CSV table of C-alpha atoms in Angstrom, one decimal:
chain,number,residue,atom,x,y,z
B,1,MET,CA,-11.7,187.6,-132.9
B,2,ALA,CA,-9.5,190.0,-131.9
B,3,LYS,CA,-10.5,193.2,-129.9
B,4,GLU,CA,-10.8,196.5,-131.9
B,5,TYR,CA,-10.2,199.7,-130.3
B,6,PRO,CA,-11.8,202.4,-132.6
B,7,LYS,CA,-10.8,205.4,-130.6
B,8,GLN,CA,-7.2,205.0,-131.6
B,9,MET,CA,-5.6,207.5,-134.1
B,10,VAL,CA,-3.7,204.6,-135.7
B,11,PRO,CA,-3.3,200.9,-135.0
B,12,TYR,CA,-0.3,199.5,-133.5
B,13,VAL,CA,2.4,198.2,-136.0
B,14,GLU,CA,2.0,194.8,-137.1
B,15,LEU,CA,5.1,192.7,-136.8
B,16,PRO,CA,5.4,189.2,-138.8
B,17,LYS,CA,3.6,186.4,-137.7
B,18,PHE,CA,5.1,183.2,-136.7
B,19,GLU,CA,4.1,181.2,-140.3
B,20,GLU,CA,5.9,184.3,-142.1
B,21,TYR,CA,9.3,184.3,-140.3
B,22,ARG,CA,9.2,180.6,-140.0
B,23,GLU,CA,9.5,180.6,-143.6
B,24,TRP,CA,12.0,183.3,-143.6
B,25,PHE,CA,14.4,181.1,-141.9
B,26,LYS,CA,13.5,177.8,-143.2
B,27,ASN,CA,17.0,177.0,-144.6
B,28,TYR,CA,18.7,177.6,-141.1
B,29,ALA,CA,16.2,176.3,-138.7
B,30,ASP,CA,13.0,174.4,-138.3
B,31,LEU,CA,10.7,176.2,-136.2
B,32,THR,CA,7.5,174.6,-134.2
B,33,ARG,CA,5.4,175.8,-131.5
B,34,LYS,CA,3.0,174.1,-129.3
B,35,ASP,CA,1.2,176.0,-126.4
B,36,GLY,CA,3.3,179.0,-126.4
B,37,ILE,CA,6.5,176.7,-126.3
B,38,LEU,CA,8.8,177.5,-129.3
B,39,GLN,CA,11.4,174.8,-130.5
B,40,VAL,CA,14.4,176.2,-132.7
B,41,ALA,CA,16.3,173.1,-134.2
B,42,ILE,CA,19.1,174.3,-136.5
B,43,ARG,CA,20.2,172.9,-139.9
B,44,THR,CA,21.5,174.0,-143.0
B,45,GLY,CA,18.6,173.5,-145.8
B,46,ASP,CA,17.6,169.3,-145.9
B,47,HIS,CA,21.1,169.2,-144.1
B,48,LYS,CA,22.7,168.7,-140.9
B,49,ALA,CA,23.9,172.4,-139.3
B,50,TYR,CA,27.0,173.4,-141.2
B,51,TRP,CA,28.8,176.4,-139.8
B,52,SER,CA,28.8,179.1,-142.4
B,53,GLY,CA,28.6,183.2,-142.7
B,54,GLY,CA,24.9,182.6,-143.4
B,55,MET,CA,24.3,180.4,-139.8
B,56,HIS,CA,26.6,182.9,-138.3
B,57,ARG,CA,24.3,185.7,-139.3
B,58,ALA,CA,20.9,184.0,-139.0
B,59,MET,CA,21.2,182.8,-135.5
B,60,GLY,CA,21.8,186.5,-134.3
B,61,GLN,CA,18.9,187.4,-136.5
B,62,LEU,CA,16.7,184.6,-135.6
B,63,SER,CA,16.9,185.5,-132.0
B,64,ARG,CA,15.9,188.9,-132.4
B,65,ILE,CA,12.8,188.0,-134.7
B,66,ILE,CA,11.7,185.3,-132.3
B,67,SER,CA,11.8,188.0,-129.2
B,68,MET,CA,9.3,190.3,-130.6
B,69,ASP,CA,6.4,187.6,-131.1
B,70,HIS,CA,5.0,187.7,-127.7
B,71,ASP,CA,3.2,184.2,-128.1
B,72,ASN,CA,6.9,182.8,-127.7
B,73,GLU,CA,6.6,182.3,-124.2
B,74,VAL,CA,9.2,179.6,-123.7
B,75,VAL,CA,12.1,178.8,-126.0
B,76,ILE,CA,13.7,175.8,-126.8
B,77,TRP,CA,17.1,176.1,-128.8
B,78,THR,CA,18.4,172.5,-130.0
B,79,SER,CA,19.5,171.0,-133.3
B,80,ALA,CA,17.4,169.2,-135.8
B,81,THR,CA,19.9,166.4,-135.7
B,82,GLU,CA,21.3,164.1,-133.1
B,83,ASP,CA,24.5,166.0,-132.9
B,84,TRP,CA,25.2,170.1,-132.7
B,85,ILE,CA,27.5,171.7,-135.5
B,86,GLN,CA,30.2,169.4,-136.2
B,87,ASP,CA,31.1,170.4,-140.0
B,88,GLN,CA,31.6,173.6,-141.9
B,89,ASP,CA,30.0,174.8,-145.6
B,90,PRO,CA,33.2,174.5,-147.7
B,91,ASN,CA,32.1,177.3,-149.5
B,92,GLY,CA,30.0,179.2,-146.5
B,93,TRP,CA,32.2,182.3,-146.1
B,94,ASP,CA,32.2,183.5,-149.8
B,95,ARG,CA,30.9,186.8,-148.7
B,96,TYR,CA,33.3,187.1,-145.4
B,97,ALA,CA,36.3,189.1,-147.3
B,98,ASP,CA,33.5,191.2,-148.4
B,99,GLU,CA,31.5,191.8,-145.5
B,100,ARG,CA,34.4,191.0,-142.8
B,101,PHE,CA,33.2,194.3,-140.5
B,102,GLU,CA,29.7,193.1,-141.0
B,103,HIS,CA,30.4,189.3,-139.8
B,104,GLN,CA,33.1,189.8,-137.5
B,105,TYR,CA,31.6,193.0,-135.3
B,106,TYR,CA,27.8,192.6,-136.1
B,107,ASP,CA,27.2,189.2,-136.3
B,108,ASP,CA,29.7,188.0,-133.3
B,109,MET,CA,28.1,190.2,-131.3
B,110,ASN,CA,24.2,189.8,-132.2
B,111,LEU,CA,24.7,185.8,-132.2
B,112,ILE,CA,25.9,186.3,-128.5
B,113,LYS,CA,23.9,189.3,-126.8
B,114,ASN,CA,20.7,188.9,-128.7
B,115,MET,CA,20.0,185.5,-126.8
B,116,VAL,CA,20.6,187.3,-123.4
B,117,PHE,CA,19.1,190.4,-123.9
B,118,ASP,CA,16.5,190.3,-126.4
B,119,LEU,CA,14.8,187.1,-125.6
B,120,ASP,CA,12.9,187.9,-122.2
B,121,VAL,CA,11.4,184.7,-121.9
B,122,PRO,CA,12.4,181.5,-119.9
B,123,THR,CA,15.2,179.7,-122.5
B,124,ILE,CA,16.4,176.0,-122.5
B,125,GLY,CA,19.2,175.0,-124.3
B,126,ALA,CA,19.2,171.2,-125.7
B,127,MET,CA,22.5,169.8,-126.9
B,128,THR,CA,21.5,166.3,-128.8
B,129,GLY,CA,25.0,166.0,-129.3
B,130,PRO,CA,28.5,167.3,-129.3
B,131,GLY,CA,29.5,169.9,-131.5
B,132,PHE,CA,31.2,173.1,-132.2
B,133,HIS,CA,30.0,176.4,-131.4
B,134,TRP,CA,27.9,175.7,-128.4
B,135,ASP,CA,27.2,179.4,-127.6
B,136,ALA,CA,23.8,179.4,-128.2
B,137,PRO,CA,22.5,176.6,-126.0
B,138,LEU,CA,24.9,177.7,-123.2
B,139,LEU,CA,23.4,180.9,-123.1
B,140,CYS,CA,19.9,180.0,-122.1
B,141,ASP,CA,18.7,180.0,-118.8
B,142,ILE,CA,18.8,176.3,-118.5
B,143,THR,CA,21.1,173.9,-120.4
B,144,ILE,CA,20.4,170.2,-121.0
B,145,VAL,CA,23.2,168.1,-123.2
B,146,SER,CA,23.5,164.6,-124.0
B,147,GLU,CA,26.0,162.3,-122.2
B,148,ASP,CA,28.4,162.3,-125.0
B,149,VAL,CA,28.7,165.8,-125.8
B,150,TYR,CA,32.1,167.4,-125.3
B,151,PHE,CA,33.2,171.4,-124.7
B,152,ASP,CA,36.1,173.2,-126.0
B,153,ASP,CA,37.4,176.2,-127.5
B,154,PRO,CA,39.9,175.5,-130.3
B,155,HIS,CA,40.2,179.0,-131.7
B,156,LEU,CA,43.8,179.4,-130.5
B,157,SER,CA,44.6,176.3,-131.9
B,158,SER,CA,43.5,177.2,-135.5
B,159,GLY,CA,45.3,180.4,-134.7
B,160,MET,CA,42.7,182.8,-133.8
B,161,VAL,CA,41.9,184.6,-130.7
B,162,SER,CA,38.7,183.2,-129.0
B,163,GLY,CA,36.6,186.5,-129.1
B,164,ASP,CA,33.3,185.5,-130.4
B,165,GLY,CA,31.8,184.7,-126.9
B,166,MET,CA,33.1,180.9,-126.4
B,167,GLY,CA,35.9,182.1,-124.0
B,168,LEU,CA,34.0,184.6,-122.3
B,169,LEU,CA,31.2,182.0,-121.4
B,170,LEU,CA,33.8,179.7,-120.2
B,171,GLN,CA,34.9,182.3,-117.8
B,172,GLN,CA,31.7,182.6,-116.8
B,173,LEU,CA,30.5,179.2,-116.4
B,174,ILE,CA,33.5,177.0,-115.0
B,175,GLY,CA,36.1,179.4,-113.4
B,176,LEU,CA,39.0,181.5,-114.7
B,177,LYS,CA,41.7,178.8,-114.2
B,178,HIS,CA,39.6,175.8,-115.7
B,179,ALA,CA,38.6,178.3,-118.7
B,180,ASN,CA,41.9,179.8,-119.3
B,181,TYR,CA,43.6,176.2,-119.5
B,182,LEU,CA,41.2,175.2,-122.1
B,183,ILE,CA,41.3,178.2,-124.0
B,184,LEU,CA,45.6,178.0,-124.1
B,185,THR,CA,45.7,174.5,-124.9
B,186,GLY,CA,42.8,173.7,-126.9
B,187,GLY,CA,41.7,171.0,-124.6
B,188,GLN,CA,38.3,169.3,-123.9
B,189,ILE,CA,35.9,168.4,-120.8
B,190,ASP,CA,33.2,165.6,-121.2
B,191,ALA,CA,29.6,166.2,-120.2
B,192,LYS,CA,29.9,165.1,-116.5
B,193,THR,CA,32.7,167.3,-116.0
B,194,ALA,CA,30.9,170.3,-117.4
B,195,TYR,CA,28.0,169.4,-115.1
B,196,ASP,CA,30.2,169.2,-112.1
B,197,TRP,CA,32.1,172.5,-112.8
B,198,GLY,CA,28.3,174.2,-113.2
B,199,MET,CA,28.6,174.6,-116.9
B,200,VAL,CA,25.2,172.5,-117.7
B,201,SER,CA,22.0,172.0,-115.9
B,202,GLU,CA,21.2,168.6,-116.5
B,203,ILE,CA,22.7,165.6,-118.7
B,204,ALA,CA,20.3,163.1,-120.4
B,205,PRO,CA,20.5,160.2,-122.2
B,206,LYS,CA,21.0,160.9,-126.2
B,207,ASP,CA,17.7,160.0,-127.2
B,208,LYS,CA,15.9,162.0,-124.0
B,209,VAL,CA,17.2,165.3,-124.4
B,210,LEU,CA,14.4,166.9,-126.0
B,211,GLU,CA,11.9,165.0,-124.0
B,212,ARG,CA,13.6,166.5,-121.1
B,213,ALA,CA,13.6,170.1,-122.4
B,214,TRP,CA,10.3,169.9,-123.2
B,215,GLU,CA,9.4,168.3,-119.7
B,216,CYS,CA,11.0,171.5,-118.2
B,217,ALA,CA,9.4,174.0,-120.6
B,218,ARG,CA,6.0,172.7,-119.5
B,219,ILE,CA,7.3,173.3,-115.6
B,220,ILE,CA,8.2,176.7,-116.5
B,221,LYS,CA,5.0,177.5,-118.6
B,222,SER,CA,2.7,176.4,-115.6
B,223,ALA,CA,3.7,179.6,-113.7
B,224,PRO,CA,2.1,182.7,-114.3
B,225,TYR,CA,3.3,184.9,-117.6
B,226,HIS,CA,4.3,187.7,-115.8
B,227,ALA,CA,5.9,185.8,-112.9
B,228,ARG,CA,7.9,183.5,-115.4
B,229,CYS,CA,9.3,186.2,-117.7
B,230,VAL,CA,10.7,188.4,-114.7
B,231,ALA,CA,12.2,185.4,-113.2
B,232,SER,CA,13.9,184.6,-116.5
B,233,SER,CA,15.3,188.1,-116.4
B,234,LEU,CA,16.9,187.6,-113.1
B,235,CYS,CA,18.4,184.4,-114.4
B,236,LYS,CA,20.1,186.4,-117.1
B,237,ARG,CA,21.3,189.4,-115.3
B,238,PRO,CA,24.7,187.5,-114.2
B,239,MET,CA,25.6,187.1,-118.0
B,240,GLN,CA,24.3,190.5,-118.9
B,241,ARG,CA,26.8,192.1,-116.8
B,242,ALA,CA,29.6,189.9,-118.0
B,243,LEU,CA,28.4,190.5,-121.7
B,244,MET,CA,28.1,194.4,-121.0
B,245,ASN,CA,31.8,194.4,-119.4
B,246,ASP,CA,33.6,192.3,-121.9
B,247,LEU,CA,31.9,191.2,-125.3
B,248,ARG,CA,32.9,194.1,-127.3
B,249,VAL,CA,36.5,194.3,-126.4
B,250,ASN,CA,36.5,190.1,-126.9
B,251,THR,CA,34.9,190.8,-130.3
B,252,LEU,CA,37.3,193.4,-131.4
B,253,SER,CA,40.0,191.2,-129.8
B,254,GLU,CA,39.2,188.4,-132.2
B,255,ALA,CA,38.7,190.6,-135.5
B,256,TYR,CA,42.1,192.4,-135.1
B,257,SER,CA,44.0,189.0,-134.7
B,258,THR,CA,42.2,187.5,-137.6
B,259,GLN,CA,43.5,190.7,-139.5
B,260,ILE,CA,46.7,190.4,-138.5
B,261,SER,CA,47.1,186.6,-139.2
B,262,LEU,CA,45.5,187.3,-142.6
B,263,ASN,CA,48.2,189.8,-143.4
B,264,TYR,CA,51.2,187.4,-142.2
B,265,GLY,CA,49.3,184.7,-144.2
B,266,ASN,CA,49.0,182.1,-141.2
B,267,TYR,CA,45.3,182.3,-140.6
B,268,GLY,CA,44.9,178.7,-139.4
B,269,GLY,CA,47.7,178.5,-136.7
B,270,THR,CA,50.6,177.0,-139.0
B,271,GLU,CA,53.6,178.9,-140.1
B,272,ASN,CA,52.9,178.9,-144.0
B,273,ASP,CA,49.1,177.8,-144.1
B,274,GLN,CA,45.8,179.5,-144.5
B,275,VAL,CA,43.1,177.9,-142.9
B,276,ASP,CA,40.7,175.9,-145.4
B,277,GLU,CA,37.0,175.1,-144.7
B,278,ARG,CA,36.9,171.9,-145.7
B,279,PHE,CA,40.0,170.8,-143.4
B,280,SER,CA,38.4,172.9,-140.7
B,281,GLY,CA,35.1,170.4,-140.8
B,282,ILE,CA,37.6,167.3,-140.6
B,283,TRP,CA,39.4,168.6,-137.6
B,284,TRP,CA,36.3,169.5,-135.7
B,285,ARG,CA,34.7,166.0,-136.5
B,286,TRP,CA,37.7,164.3,-135.0
B,287,ARG,CA,37.7,166.5,-131.8
B,288,CYS,CA,34.0,165.4,-131.5
B,289,SER,CA,34.7,161.7,-132.1
B,290,LYS,CA,35.3,159.3,-129.1
B,291,ASP,CA,38.6,158.7,-130.7
B,292,SER,CA,40.1,162.2,-129.8
B,293,ASP,CA,39.3,161.4,-126.2
B,294,GLU,CA,43.1,160.1,-125.1
B,295,GLU,CA,44.3,163.1,-126.4
B,296,LEU,CA,41.8,165.9,-125.8
B,297,LEU,CA,40.5,165.1,-122.5
B,298,ASN,CA,43.7,164.3,-120.9
B,299,PRO,CA,46.3,167.0,-120.1
B,300,ARG,CA,47.6,168.0,-123.3
B,301,THR,CA,51.1,167.3,-124.6
B,302,TYR,CA,52.8,169.9,-127.1
B,303,ALA,CA,53.1,166.8,-129.6
B,304,GLY,CA,49.8,165.8,-129.7
B,305,LYS,CA,48.7,169.7,-130.0
B,306,ILE,CA,51.1,169.8,-133.1
B,307,HIS,CA,50.4,166.7,-134.8
B,308,ASP,CA,46.3,166.8,-134.2
B,309,ARG,CA,45.8,168.0,-137.7
B,310,VAL,CA,47.4,165.2,-139.2
B,311,THR,CA,45.7,162.9,-136.6
B,312,ALA,CA,42.3,164.3,-137.6
B,313,VAL,CA,42.9,164.0,-141.5
B,314,GLU,CA,44.2,160.2,-140.6
B,315,TRP,CA,41.1,159.5,-138.7
B,316,PHE,CA,38.9,161.1,-141.2
B,317,LYS,CA,40.5,158.9,-144.1
B,318,GLU,CA,39.9,155.8,-142.3
B,319,LYS,CA,36.6,156.2,-140.7
B,320,HIS,CA,35.1,158.1,-143.8
B,321,PRO,CA,37.2,157.5,-147.0
B,322,GLU,CA,34.4,158.2,-149.6
B,323,GLU,CA,33.8,161.6,-148.0
B,324,TYR,CA,37.6,162.2,-147.8
B,325,ALA,CA,38.3,161.3,-151.4
B,326,GLU,CA,35.6,163.8,-152.5
B,327,LEU,CA,37.1,166.5,-150.2
B,328,ALA,CA,40.5,165.9,-151.4
B,329,LYS,CA,39.7,166.9,-154.6
B,330,ASP,CA,39.3,170.5,-153.8
B,331,LEU,CA,41.8,170.6,-151.1
B,332,ASP,CA,44.8,172.8,-151.8
B,333,GLY,CA,47.6,170.7,-152.6
B,334,ASP,CA,50.0,173.2,-150.4
B,335,HIS,CA,48.7,172.0,-147.3
B,336,ASP,CA,50.4,169.6,-145.3
B,337,TYR,CA,47.6,168.1,-143.7
B,338,LYS,CA,46.6,166.3,-147.1
């Protein structure tokens, strides 16, 4: 029974309980908690996690909400499936044009800063496989990844400035020259290189990533509550300083570049085409596959960069013919990648 304090003039504000906010976010994440360890496993409805305006917004909302529940003593941020985000909801940005400021200013910043400024408890990122927009698990105090993970920042390759946190994280975690090369060329590094360069804490077998994350969470939980929380705040300070210095100007730079591209009609990196979200999903999935290794893990070439859209579609047609046939029905006929 909770202790009562009858001499208070008014009671404390009652914040939402775990069961309540777990229901709020059920379309974007599975929330499970045991012994004070909260696991956030992202997904889209009953499917794998698809990148969308809703997911973009929910990630920042969720980190803020769970930070207000002091029963969440250690947080594990992971995926509900064997890979990270690899695809787009083709209709997931329908509200974007009407809410561009909210998406590209508030949502972009909140997705990044709330992980570091709001979550005042130890955090563990657990990437069970490759995928795009890996910022949340990399913003955690500890990051454990599967052996098949790749890291890249393909924003510029799709005609956008990398201002939503990924480029900034690369500069902080792997050093300026390594980061700038990936930002400007669209190249990749594998899990071993990421570990060697200090980007991740540990590499685990694909089926052991979550097991290792929970083991680390139990180790952290064994320390006194006050000590582990303050220790986590010290772990976050270098990243907090970086975000204070640069996140806002990065965010505004991406928003500005996007608006210019939209005005010119070349939002997507080609001379004449706007980006198609269905195509982006094909492109991402190729970039996350072993079949892209030769092109993306080696020093980049101009010919490879110019033709990687066509390469991605050809790969998708071969590997996923039925899914491609379904997607192709809706693709804009003016796109040269069909």
